[in-house]
Structures are given as C-alpha cells and as structure tokens.
Tab-separated table of C-alpha atoms in Angstrom:
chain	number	residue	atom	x	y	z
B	1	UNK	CA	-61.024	-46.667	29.784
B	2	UNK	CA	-57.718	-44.474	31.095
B	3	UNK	CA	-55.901	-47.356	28.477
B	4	UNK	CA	-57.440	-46.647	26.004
B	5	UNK	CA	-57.810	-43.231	25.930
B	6	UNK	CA	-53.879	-43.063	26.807
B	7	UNK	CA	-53.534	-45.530	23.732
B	8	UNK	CA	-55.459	-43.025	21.482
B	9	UNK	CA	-53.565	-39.823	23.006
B	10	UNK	CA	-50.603	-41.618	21.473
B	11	UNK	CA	-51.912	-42.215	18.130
B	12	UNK	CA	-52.840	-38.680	17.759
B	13	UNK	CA	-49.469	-37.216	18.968
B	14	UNK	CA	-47.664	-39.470	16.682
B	15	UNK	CA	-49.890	-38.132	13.395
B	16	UNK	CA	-49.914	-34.649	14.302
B	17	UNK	CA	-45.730	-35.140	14.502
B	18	UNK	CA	-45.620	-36.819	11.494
B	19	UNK	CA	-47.191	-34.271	9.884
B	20	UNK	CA	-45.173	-31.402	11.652
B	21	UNK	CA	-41.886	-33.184	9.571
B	22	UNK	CA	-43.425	-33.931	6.333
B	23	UNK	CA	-41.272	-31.684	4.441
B	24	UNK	CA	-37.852	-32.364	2.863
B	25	UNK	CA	-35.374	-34.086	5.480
B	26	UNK	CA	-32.443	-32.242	7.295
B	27	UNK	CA	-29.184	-33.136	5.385
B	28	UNK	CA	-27.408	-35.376	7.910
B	29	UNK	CA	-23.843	-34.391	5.737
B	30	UNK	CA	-22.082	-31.612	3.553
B	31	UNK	CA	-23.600	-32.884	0.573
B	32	UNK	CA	-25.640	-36.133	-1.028
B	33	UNK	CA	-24.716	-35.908	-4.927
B	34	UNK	CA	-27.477	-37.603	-7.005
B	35	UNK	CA	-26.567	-40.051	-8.926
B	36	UNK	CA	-27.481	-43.086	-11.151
B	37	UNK	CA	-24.192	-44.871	-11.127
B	38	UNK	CA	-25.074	-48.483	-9.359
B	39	UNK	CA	-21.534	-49.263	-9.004
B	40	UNK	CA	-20.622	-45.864	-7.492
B	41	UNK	CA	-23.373	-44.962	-5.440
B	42	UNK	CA	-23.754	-44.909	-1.126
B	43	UNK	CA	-27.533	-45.108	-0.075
B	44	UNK	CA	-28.114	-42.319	2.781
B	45	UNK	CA	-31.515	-41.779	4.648
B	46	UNK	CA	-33.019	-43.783	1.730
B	47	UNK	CA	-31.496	-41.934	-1.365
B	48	UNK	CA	-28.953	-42.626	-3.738
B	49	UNK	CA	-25.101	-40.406	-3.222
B	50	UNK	CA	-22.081	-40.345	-5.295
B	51	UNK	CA	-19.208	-41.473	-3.431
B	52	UNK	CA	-18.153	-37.760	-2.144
B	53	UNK	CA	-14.434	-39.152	-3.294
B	54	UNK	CA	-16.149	-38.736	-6.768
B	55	UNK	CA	-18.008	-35.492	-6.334
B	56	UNK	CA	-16.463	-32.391	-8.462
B	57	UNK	CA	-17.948	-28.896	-8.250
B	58	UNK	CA	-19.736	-29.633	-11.776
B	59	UNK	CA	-22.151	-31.747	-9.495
B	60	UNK	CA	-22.792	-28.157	-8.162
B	61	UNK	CA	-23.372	-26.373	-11.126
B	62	UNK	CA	-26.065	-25.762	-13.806
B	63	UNK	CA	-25.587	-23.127	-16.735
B	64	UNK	CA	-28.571	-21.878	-19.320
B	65	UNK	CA	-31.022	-20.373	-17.400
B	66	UNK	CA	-29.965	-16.953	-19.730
B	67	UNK	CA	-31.443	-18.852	-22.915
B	68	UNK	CA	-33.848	-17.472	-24.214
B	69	UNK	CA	-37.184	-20.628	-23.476
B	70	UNK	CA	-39.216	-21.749	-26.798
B	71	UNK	CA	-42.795	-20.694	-25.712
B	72	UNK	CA	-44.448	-21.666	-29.484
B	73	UNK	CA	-47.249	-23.816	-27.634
B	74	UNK	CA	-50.920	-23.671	-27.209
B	75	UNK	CA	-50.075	-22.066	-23.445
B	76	UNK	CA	-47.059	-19.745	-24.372
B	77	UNK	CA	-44.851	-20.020	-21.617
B	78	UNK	CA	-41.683	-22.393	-21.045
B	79	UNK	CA	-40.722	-23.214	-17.837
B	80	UNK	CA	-37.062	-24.256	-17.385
B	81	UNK	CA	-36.575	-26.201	-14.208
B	82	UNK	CA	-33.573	-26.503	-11.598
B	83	UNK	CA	-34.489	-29.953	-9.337
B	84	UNK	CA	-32.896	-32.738	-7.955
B	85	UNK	CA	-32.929	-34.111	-11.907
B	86	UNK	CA	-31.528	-31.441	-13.336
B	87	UNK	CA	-28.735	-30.734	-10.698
B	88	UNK	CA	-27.267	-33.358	-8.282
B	89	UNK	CA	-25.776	-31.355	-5.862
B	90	UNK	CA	-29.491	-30.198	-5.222
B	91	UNK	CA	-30.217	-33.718	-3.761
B	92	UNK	CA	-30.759	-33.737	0.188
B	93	UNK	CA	-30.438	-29.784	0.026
B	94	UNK	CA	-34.064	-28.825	0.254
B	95	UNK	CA	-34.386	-26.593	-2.084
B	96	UNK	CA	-35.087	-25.941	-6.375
B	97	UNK	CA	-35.662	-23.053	-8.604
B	98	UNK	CA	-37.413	-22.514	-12.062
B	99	UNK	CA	-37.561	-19.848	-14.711
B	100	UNK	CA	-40.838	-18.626	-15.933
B	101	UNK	CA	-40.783	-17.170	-19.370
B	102	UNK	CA	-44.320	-15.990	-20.601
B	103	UNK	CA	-44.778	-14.610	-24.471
B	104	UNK	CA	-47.560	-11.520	-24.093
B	105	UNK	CA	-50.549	-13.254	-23.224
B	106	UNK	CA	-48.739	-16.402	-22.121
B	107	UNK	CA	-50.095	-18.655	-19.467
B	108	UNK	CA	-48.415	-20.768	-16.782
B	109	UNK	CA	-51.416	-23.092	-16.235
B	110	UNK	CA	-53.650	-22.952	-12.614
B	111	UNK	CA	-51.703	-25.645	-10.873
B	112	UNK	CA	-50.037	-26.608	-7.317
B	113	UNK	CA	-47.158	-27.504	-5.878
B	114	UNK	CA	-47.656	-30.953	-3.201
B	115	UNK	CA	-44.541	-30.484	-1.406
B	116	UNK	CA	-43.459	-26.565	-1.558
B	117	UNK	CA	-43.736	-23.409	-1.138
B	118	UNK	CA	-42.795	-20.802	-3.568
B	119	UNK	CA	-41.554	-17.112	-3.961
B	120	UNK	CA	-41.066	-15.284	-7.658
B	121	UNK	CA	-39.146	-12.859	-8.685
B	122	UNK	CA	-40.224	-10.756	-11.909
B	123	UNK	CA	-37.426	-9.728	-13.945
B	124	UNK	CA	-39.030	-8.189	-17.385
B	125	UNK	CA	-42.514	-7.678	-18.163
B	126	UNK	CA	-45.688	-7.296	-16.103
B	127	UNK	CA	-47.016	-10.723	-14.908
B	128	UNK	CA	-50.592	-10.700	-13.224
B	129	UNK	CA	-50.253	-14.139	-10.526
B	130	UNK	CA	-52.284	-15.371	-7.627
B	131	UNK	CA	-53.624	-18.386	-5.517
B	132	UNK	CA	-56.741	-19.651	-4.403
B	133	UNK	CA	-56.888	-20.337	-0.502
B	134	UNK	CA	-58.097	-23.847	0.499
B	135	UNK	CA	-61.779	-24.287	0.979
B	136	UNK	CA	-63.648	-22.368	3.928
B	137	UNK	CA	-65.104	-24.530	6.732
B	138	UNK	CA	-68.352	-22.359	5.490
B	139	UNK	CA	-69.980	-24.219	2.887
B	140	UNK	CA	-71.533	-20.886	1.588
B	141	UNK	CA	-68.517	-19.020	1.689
B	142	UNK	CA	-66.525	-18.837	-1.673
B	143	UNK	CA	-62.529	-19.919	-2.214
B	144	UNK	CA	-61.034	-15.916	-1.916
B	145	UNK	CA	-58.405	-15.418	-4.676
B	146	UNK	CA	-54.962	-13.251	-3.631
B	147	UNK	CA	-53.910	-11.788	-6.939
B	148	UNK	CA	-51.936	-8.824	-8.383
B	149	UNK	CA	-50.051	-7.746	-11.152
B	150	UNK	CA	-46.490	-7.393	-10.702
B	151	UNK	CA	-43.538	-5.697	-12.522
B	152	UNK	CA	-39.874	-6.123	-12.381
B	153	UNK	CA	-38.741	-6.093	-9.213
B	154	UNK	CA	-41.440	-7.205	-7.396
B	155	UNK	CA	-41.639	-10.192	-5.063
B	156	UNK	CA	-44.460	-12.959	-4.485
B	157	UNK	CA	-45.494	-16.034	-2.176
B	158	UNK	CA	-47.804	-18.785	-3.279
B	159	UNK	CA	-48.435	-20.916	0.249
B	160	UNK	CA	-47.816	-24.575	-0.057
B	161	UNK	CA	-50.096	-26.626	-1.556
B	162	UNK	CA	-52.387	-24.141	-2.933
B	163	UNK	CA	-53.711	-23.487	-6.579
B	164	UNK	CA	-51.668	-20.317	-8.432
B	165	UNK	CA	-50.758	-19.179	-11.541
B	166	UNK	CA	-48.974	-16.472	-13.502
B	167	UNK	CA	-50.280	-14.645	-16.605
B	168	UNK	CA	-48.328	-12.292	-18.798
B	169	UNK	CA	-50.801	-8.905	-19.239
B	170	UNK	CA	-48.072	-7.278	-21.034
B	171	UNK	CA	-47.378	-6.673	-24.326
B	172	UNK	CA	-43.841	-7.117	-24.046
B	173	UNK	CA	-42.468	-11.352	-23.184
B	174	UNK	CA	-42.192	-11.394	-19.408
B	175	UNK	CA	-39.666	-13.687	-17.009
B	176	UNK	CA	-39.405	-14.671	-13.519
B	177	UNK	CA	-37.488	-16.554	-11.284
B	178	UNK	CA	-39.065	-18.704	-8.887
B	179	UNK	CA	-37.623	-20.778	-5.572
B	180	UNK	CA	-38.667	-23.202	-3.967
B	181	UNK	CA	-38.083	-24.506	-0.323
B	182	UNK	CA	-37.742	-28.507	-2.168
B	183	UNK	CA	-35.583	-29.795	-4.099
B	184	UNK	CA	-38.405	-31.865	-6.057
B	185	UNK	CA	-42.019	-29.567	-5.010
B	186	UNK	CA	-43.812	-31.396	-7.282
B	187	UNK	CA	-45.843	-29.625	-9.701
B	188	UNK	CA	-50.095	-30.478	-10.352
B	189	UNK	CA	-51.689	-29.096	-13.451
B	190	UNK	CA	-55.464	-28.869	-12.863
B	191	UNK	CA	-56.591	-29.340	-16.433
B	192	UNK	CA	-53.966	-31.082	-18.072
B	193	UNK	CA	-54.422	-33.473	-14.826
B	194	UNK	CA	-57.989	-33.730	-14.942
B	195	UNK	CA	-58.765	-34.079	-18.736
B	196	UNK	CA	-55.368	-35.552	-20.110
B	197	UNK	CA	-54.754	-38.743	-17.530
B	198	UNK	CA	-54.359	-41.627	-18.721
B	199	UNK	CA	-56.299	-43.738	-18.762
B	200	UNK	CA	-59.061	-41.072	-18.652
B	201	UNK	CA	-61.366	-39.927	-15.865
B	202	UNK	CA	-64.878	-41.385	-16.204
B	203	UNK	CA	-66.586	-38.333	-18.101
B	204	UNK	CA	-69.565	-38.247	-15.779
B	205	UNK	CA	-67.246	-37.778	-12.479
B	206	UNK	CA	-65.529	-34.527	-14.257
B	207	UNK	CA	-69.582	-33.500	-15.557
B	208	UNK	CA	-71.069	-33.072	-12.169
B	209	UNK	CA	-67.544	-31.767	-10.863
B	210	UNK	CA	-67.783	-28.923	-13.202
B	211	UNK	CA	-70.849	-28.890	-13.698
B	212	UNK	CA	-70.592	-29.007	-17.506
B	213	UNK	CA	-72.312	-31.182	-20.339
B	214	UNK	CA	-70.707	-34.797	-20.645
B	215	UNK	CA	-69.961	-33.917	-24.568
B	216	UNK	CA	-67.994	-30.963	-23.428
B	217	UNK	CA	-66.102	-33.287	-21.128
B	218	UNK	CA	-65.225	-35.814	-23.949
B	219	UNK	CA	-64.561	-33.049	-26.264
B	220	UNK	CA	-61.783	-31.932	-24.173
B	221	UNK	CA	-60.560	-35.372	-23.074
B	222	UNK	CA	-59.719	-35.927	-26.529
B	223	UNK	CA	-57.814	-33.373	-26.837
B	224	UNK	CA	-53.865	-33.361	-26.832
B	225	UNK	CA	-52.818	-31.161	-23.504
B	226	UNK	CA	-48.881	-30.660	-23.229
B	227	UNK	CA	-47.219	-29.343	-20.372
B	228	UNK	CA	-44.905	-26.456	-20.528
B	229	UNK	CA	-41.870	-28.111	-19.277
C-alpha cells in the first residue's frame, strides 16, 4: 500500500512539474536563427538554427509595422504579426509582437491565445477590449467579463489562455501594439474555429452548444469566414 501510494506521489509530482514548464524553453545560447535551409541548419533542443557563422543582424530585424494594414474585410481590422515566421532571430527567444489596426467599428474577433500571455498598447483611437475568465467551479455562477475602453496611452493584460477581444468604439481608425511572452502564442478564433473547420462540425453538436436552431448552424457553416491576418 506505502508502494503504491509512493508510486502515485510520483506520478503526480511529475504532472504538476510538467505543467509548471509548459511555456516556451530557456534559450540554452545567444541566439537560435530560424531557418529552412536543410543544408545549413544545426538542430538545438529540437528546433531548426542557422549556423551562427551564417547569422547577420538582418536575421534580427523586421521593418513595416508603420504601413498603414488593409482592413476592407467583413471584420475591419488587420492584424500584422511579428513571430518566429516572420522574424528568425525571434526563434528560441520567447517572445512575439503584433499590430492591431481597427477601421471605426472594426473588430478583432473573440479569440485566445494557447500558449501566451498578452499586454497592448493603444496608440490612436479609442479601443473598447476585454476577456472572459475561465469557468467558475459554481455551476450557477456566470463567466465575469474584465472590459474597458482604452485610449492612447493606455496599457492592458489579457491572462493566458483566456477569451479577449478588441473593438474600435471610435470614430476615428484605431492601432495598438501588442506583446507577447512567445514567440509563436498561438492564436484561436471562436467562430471562425467553430463554424469554418474543415471538414465541418456536426451541426447538431454546435445546436445544443449554442443553443440555436440547426438551420442557423448550417446557415453559418456555409458561410466563407476569413481571418484577419
């Protein structure tokens, strides 16, 4: 009995530490260049480098977040990402950025980030954001949103993992400038997830979920839903 509760000690020390370090590793050198070069690469802690003999400070750099996004589409907002695809030097570094650019009345889409938290900064306009906090242990107790409206210069945290958003309420285009503490967080949009997949979610499952007429499920399941990326 002492064995196996011993054994079962173990197993639940080694989850709850595996859990304590699921977040982007500790660089274990200067730098781990990204790269897709097979014939000049050097595999460390499972990912891909550029021979550091090959590494310039261009690996380091990425220019155009001043352009001006196109937001022409249904949600009117372009996001303009800075991740381990977009920049190299990002790659073991543990952390990414995006720009948010919202036309008035532009949306940036309820969705979450898997493997980051996130801080934005508003440059121009008036944005109104918030996040939904993961479900109470009360059944009877309802998700509490944390939302304001914010203006340039002001600062906000969306905790990892949880649903947010950002809405222009201006009447002027607004832009922000978000971090992130990954350099790939990993992005989840709730509808475009739920009623674009492919191949489609049975309509019945999203019915009950919502709690919505199967026709209304089909109806938007056949629509086209494009991200903002």
């Amino acid at each position: 009995m002492l064995a196996t509760r011993f054994a079962l000690f173990l197993v639940i020390l080694a989850v709850v530490c595996s859990v304590s370090y699921a977040a982007d590793p500790d660089p274990l050198q200067d730098f781990c260049v990204g790269f897709n070069d097979s014939f000049s690469m050097v595999s460390v802690n499972g990912k891909f480098c550029k021979n550091p003999e090959l590494v310039k400070p261009e690996d380091f750099f990425y220019s155009g977040l001043d352009k001006v996004g196109d937001t022409s589409n249904p949600l009117g907002s372009k996001l303009t990402q800075v991740f381990d695809d977009q920049l190299g030097g990002l790659n073991h570094q543990g952390v990414g950025m995006v720009k948010i650019e919202l036309e008035p009345k532009g949306l940036n889409p309820p969705h979450e980030h898997p493997r980051a938290s996130e801080i934005i900064f508003v440059s121009e306009g008036t944005m109104y954001v918030g996040f939904i906090e993961s479900n109470p242990s009360d059944p009877n107790v309802p998700n509490k949103l944390y939302a304001k409206t914010l203006s340039p210069g002001d600062v906000y945290v969306f905790p990892r993992g949880t649903l947010h958003f950002q809405y222009n309420v201006g009447k002027t285009n607004a832009v922000a400038y978000a971090s992130f503490n990954s350099q790939n967080p990993g992005v989840v949009t709730v509808a475009s997830s739920l009623f674009g997949s492919k191949p489609p979610v049975h309509p019945e499952v999203l019915a009950k979920a919502f709690q919505i007429d199967v026709k209304m499920v089909e109806y938007l399941q056949s629509l086209t839903w494009k991200r903002n990326n």
